[in-house]
mmCIF file of C-alpha atoms in Angstrom:
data_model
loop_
_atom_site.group_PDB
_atom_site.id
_atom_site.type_symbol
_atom_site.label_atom_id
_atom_site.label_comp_id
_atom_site.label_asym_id
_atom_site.label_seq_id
_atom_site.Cartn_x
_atom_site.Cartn_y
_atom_site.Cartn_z
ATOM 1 C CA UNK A 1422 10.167 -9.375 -11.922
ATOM 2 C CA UNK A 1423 10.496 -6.759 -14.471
ATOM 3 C CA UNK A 1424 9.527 -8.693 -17.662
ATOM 4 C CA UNK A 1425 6.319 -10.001 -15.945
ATOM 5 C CA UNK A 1426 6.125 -6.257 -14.808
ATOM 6 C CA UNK A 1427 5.825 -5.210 -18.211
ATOM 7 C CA UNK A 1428 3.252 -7.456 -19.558
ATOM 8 C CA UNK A 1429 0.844 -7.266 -16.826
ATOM 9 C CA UNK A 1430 1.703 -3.767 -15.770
ATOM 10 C CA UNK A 1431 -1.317 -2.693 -19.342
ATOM 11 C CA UNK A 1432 -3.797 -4.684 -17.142
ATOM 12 C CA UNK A 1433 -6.714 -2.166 -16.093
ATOM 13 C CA UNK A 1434 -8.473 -2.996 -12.139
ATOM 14 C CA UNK A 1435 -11.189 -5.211 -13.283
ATOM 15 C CA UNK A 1436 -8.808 -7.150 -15.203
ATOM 16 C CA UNK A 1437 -6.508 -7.456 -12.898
ATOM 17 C CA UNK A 1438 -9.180 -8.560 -10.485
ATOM 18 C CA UNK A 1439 -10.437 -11.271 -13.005
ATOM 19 C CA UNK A 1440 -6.755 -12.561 -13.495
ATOM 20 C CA UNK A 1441 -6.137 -12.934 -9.554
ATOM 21 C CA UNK A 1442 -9.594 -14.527 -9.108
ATOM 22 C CA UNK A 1443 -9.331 -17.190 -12.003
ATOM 23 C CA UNK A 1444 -8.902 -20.920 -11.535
ATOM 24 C CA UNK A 1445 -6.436 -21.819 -12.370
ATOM 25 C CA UNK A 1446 -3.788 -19.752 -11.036
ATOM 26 C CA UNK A 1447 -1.737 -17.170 -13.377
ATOM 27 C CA UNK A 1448 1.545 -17.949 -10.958
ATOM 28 C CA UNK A 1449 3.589 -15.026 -13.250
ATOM 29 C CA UNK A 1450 0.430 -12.781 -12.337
ATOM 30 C CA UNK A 1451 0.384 -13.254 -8.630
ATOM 31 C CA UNK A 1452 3.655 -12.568 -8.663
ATOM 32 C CA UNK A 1453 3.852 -9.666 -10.185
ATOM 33 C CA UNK A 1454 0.654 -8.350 -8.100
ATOM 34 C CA UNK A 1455 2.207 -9.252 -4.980
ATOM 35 C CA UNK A 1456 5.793 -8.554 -5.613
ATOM 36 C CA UNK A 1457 5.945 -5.315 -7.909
ATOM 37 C CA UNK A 1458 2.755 -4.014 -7.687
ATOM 38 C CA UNK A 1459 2.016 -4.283 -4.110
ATOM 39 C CA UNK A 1460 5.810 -4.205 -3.140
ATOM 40 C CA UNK A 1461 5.402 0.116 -2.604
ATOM 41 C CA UNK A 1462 2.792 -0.633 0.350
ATOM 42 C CA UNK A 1463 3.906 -3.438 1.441
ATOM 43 C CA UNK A 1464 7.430 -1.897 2.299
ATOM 44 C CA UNK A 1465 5.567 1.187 3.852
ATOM 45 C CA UNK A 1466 3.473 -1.321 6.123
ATOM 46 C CA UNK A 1467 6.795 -3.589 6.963
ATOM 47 C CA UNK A 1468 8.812 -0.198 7.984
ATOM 48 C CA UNK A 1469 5.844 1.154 9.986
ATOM 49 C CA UNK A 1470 4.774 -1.486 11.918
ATOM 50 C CA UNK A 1471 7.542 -3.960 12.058
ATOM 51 C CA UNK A 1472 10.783 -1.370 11.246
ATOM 52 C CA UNK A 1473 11.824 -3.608 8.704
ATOM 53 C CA UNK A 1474 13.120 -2.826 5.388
ATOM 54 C CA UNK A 1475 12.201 -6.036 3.563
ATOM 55 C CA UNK A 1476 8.990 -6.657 3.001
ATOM 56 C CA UNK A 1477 8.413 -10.188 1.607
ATOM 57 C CA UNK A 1478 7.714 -11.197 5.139
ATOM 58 C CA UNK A 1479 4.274 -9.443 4.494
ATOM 59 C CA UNK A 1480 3.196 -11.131 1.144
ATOM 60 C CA UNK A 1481 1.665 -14.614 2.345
ATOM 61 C CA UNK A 1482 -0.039 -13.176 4.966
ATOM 62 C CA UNK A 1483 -1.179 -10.262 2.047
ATOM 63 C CA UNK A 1484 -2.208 -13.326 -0.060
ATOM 64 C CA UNK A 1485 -4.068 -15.172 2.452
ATOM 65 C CA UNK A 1486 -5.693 -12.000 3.531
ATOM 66 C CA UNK A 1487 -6.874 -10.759 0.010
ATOM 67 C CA UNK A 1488 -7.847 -14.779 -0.863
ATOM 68 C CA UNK A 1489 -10.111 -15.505 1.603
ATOM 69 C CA UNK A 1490 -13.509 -15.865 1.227
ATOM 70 C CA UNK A 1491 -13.085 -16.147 -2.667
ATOM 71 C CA UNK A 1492 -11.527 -13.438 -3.070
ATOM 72 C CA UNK A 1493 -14.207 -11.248 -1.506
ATOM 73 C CA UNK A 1494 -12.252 -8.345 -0.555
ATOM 74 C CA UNK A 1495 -10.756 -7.818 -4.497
ATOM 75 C CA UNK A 1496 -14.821 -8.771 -5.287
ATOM 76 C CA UNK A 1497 -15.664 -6.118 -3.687
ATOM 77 C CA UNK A 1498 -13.894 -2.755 -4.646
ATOM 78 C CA UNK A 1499 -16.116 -0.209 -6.510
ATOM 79 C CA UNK A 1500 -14.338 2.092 -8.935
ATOM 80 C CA UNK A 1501 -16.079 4.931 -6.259
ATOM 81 C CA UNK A 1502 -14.915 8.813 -6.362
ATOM 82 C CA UNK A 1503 -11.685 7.369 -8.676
ATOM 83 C CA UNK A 1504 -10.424 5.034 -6.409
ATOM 84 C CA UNK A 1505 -7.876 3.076 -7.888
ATOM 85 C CA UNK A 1506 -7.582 -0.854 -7.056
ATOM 86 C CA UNK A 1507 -4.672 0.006 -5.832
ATOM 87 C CA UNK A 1508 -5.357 2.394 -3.363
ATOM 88 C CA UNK A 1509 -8.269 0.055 -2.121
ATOM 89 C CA UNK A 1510 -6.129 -2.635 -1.525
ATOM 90 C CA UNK A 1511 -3.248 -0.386 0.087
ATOM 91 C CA UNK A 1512 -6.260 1.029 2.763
ATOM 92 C CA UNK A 1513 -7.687 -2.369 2.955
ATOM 93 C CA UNK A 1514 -4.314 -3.920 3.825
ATOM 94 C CA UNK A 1515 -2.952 -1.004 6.505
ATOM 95 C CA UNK A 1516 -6.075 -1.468 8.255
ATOM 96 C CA UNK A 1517 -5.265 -5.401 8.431
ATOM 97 C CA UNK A 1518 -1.817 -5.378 9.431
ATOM 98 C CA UNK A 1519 -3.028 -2.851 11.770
ATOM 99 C CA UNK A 1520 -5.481 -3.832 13.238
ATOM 100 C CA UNK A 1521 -3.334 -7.384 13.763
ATOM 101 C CA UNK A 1522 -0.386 -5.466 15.526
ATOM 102 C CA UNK A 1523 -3.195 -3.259 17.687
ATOM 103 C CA UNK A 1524 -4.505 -7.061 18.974
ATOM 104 C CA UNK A 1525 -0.820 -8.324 19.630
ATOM 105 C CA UNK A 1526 0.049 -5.353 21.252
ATOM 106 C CA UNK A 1527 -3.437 -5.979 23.704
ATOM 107 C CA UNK A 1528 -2.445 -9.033 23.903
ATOM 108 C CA UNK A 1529 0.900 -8.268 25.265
ATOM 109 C CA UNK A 1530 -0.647 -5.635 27.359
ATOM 110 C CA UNK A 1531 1.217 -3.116 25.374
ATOM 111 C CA UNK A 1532 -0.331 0.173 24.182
ATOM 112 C CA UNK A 1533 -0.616 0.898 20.370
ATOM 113 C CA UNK A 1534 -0.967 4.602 19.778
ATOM 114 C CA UNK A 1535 -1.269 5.240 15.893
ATOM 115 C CA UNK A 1536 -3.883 4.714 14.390
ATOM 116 C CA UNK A 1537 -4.723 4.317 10.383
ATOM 117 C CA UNK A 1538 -5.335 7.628 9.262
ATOM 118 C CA UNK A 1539 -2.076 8.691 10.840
ATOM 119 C CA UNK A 1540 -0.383 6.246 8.652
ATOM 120 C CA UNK A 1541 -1.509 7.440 5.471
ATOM 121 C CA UNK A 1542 -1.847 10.955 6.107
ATOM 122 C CA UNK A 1543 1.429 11.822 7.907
ATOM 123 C CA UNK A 1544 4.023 9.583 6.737
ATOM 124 C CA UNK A 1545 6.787 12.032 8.042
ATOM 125 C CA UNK A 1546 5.744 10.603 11.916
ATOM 126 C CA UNK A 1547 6.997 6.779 10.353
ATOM 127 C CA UNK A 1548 10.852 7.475 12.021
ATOM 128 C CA UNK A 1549 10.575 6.980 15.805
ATOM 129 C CA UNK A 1550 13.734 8.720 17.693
ATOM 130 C CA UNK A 1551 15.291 6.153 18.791
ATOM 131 C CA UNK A 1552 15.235 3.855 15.978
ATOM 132 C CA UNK A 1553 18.396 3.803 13.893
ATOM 133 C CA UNK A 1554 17.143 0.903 11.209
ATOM 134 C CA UNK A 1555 15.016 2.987 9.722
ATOM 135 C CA UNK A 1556 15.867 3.312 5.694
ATOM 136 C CA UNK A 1557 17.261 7.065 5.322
ATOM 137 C CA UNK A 1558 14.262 7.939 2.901
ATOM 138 C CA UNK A 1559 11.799 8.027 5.969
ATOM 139 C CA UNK A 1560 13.896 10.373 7.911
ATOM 140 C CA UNK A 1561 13.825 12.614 4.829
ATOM 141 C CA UNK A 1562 10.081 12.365 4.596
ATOM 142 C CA UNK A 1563 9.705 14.076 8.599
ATOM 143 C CA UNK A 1564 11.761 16.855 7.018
ATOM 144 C CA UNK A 1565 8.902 17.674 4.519
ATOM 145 C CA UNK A 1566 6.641 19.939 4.395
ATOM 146 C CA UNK A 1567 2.433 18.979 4.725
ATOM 147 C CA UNK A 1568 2.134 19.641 0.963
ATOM 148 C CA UNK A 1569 5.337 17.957 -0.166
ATOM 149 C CA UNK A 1570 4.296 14.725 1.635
ATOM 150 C CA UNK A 1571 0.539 15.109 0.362
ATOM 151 C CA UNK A 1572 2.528 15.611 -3.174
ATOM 152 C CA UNK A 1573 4.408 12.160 -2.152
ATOM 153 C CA UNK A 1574 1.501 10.280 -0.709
ATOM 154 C CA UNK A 1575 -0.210 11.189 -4.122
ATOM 155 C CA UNK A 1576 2.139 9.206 -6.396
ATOM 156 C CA UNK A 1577 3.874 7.063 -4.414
ATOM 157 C CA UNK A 1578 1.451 5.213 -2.262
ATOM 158 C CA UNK A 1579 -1.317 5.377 -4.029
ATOM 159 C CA UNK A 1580 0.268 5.484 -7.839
ATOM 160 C CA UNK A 1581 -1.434 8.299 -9.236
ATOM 161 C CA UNK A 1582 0.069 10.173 -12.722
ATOM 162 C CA UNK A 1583 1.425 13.506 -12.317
ATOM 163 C CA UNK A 1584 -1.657 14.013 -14.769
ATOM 164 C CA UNK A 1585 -3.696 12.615 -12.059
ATOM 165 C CA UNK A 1586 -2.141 14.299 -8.633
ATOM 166 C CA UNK A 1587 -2.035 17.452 -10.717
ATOM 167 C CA UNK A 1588 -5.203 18.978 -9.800
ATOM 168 C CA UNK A 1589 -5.011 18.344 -6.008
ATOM 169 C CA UNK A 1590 -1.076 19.738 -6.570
ATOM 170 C CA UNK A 1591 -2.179 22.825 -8.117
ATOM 171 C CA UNK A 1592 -5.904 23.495 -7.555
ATOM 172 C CA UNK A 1593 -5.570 26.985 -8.482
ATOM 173 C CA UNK A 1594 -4.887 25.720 -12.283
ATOM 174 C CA UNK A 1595 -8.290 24.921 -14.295
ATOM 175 C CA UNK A 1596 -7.950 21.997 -16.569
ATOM 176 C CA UNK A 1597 -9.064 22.430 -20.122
#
């Protein structure tokens, strides 16, 4: 999906919104929305929840999710305090897939202890001790320090420019 990558990757939120929403269906966008630009999230919710590498297991049930209603949830995101789309989507969809294992697990009469905020804000608890199918890079994460994974969290999951993270990296620097 690179080439598609590259020509939708100049899209700005609102645009990107409009082109997901429109009838008909950009099939080249979609897929680049649901395979490259939601693929960093996607894999984070598939390891977490599931302990699964591969995450295109996640993407119809991402699409259906993010389609319903007409699109209401995409509709919906404000560009509030500098929230990316992005980021939206990523908290919108952890909270889903959550909130979906937290009922299965009821269900099964099984006890879910994580909740969301301990998925986004300490990704180095993702490796459970006695699971050896866990990619290496999550093992590494548990080794980091608080401000090394906040420095991670900052442009990996939720895509932010070192120009961007760079005042919560360094607050001590004024920006000119």
């Amino acid at each position: 999906f690179m080439y598609r990558e590259s020509s939708f990757a100049r899209l700005n939120d609102n645009e990107l919104i409009e082109g997901l929403t429109a009838t008909p269906v950009n099939k080249e966008l979609h897929e680049y929305f649901f395979y490259c630009k939601c693929r960093k999230f996607l894999n984070y919710i598939s390891s977490t929840l599931y302990k699964r590498c591969d995450s295109r297991h996640l993407v119809g049930e991402l699409y259906e999710f993010l389609s319903k209603d007409n699109w209401s949830i995409l509709r919906n995101w404000e560009n509030k305090n500098g929230a990316s789309l992005y980021s939206y989507i990523a908290r919108c969809s952890i909270n889903h897939f959550t909130n979906k294992e937290i009922a299965e697990k009821k269900r099964l009469g099984l006890e879910f202890r994580t909740d969301t905020e301990e998925f986004i804000d300490k990704l180095g608890d993702l490796v459970q001790e006695d699971d050896h199918e866990m990619p290496p890079v999550w093992e590494a994460f548990g080794m980091l320090n608080e401000r090394d994974k906040k420095i991670l969290k900052l442009l990996v999951i939720d895509e932010k420019s070192m120009i961007e993270a760079a005042p919560e990296i360094w607050p001590h620097i004024k920006s000119r």
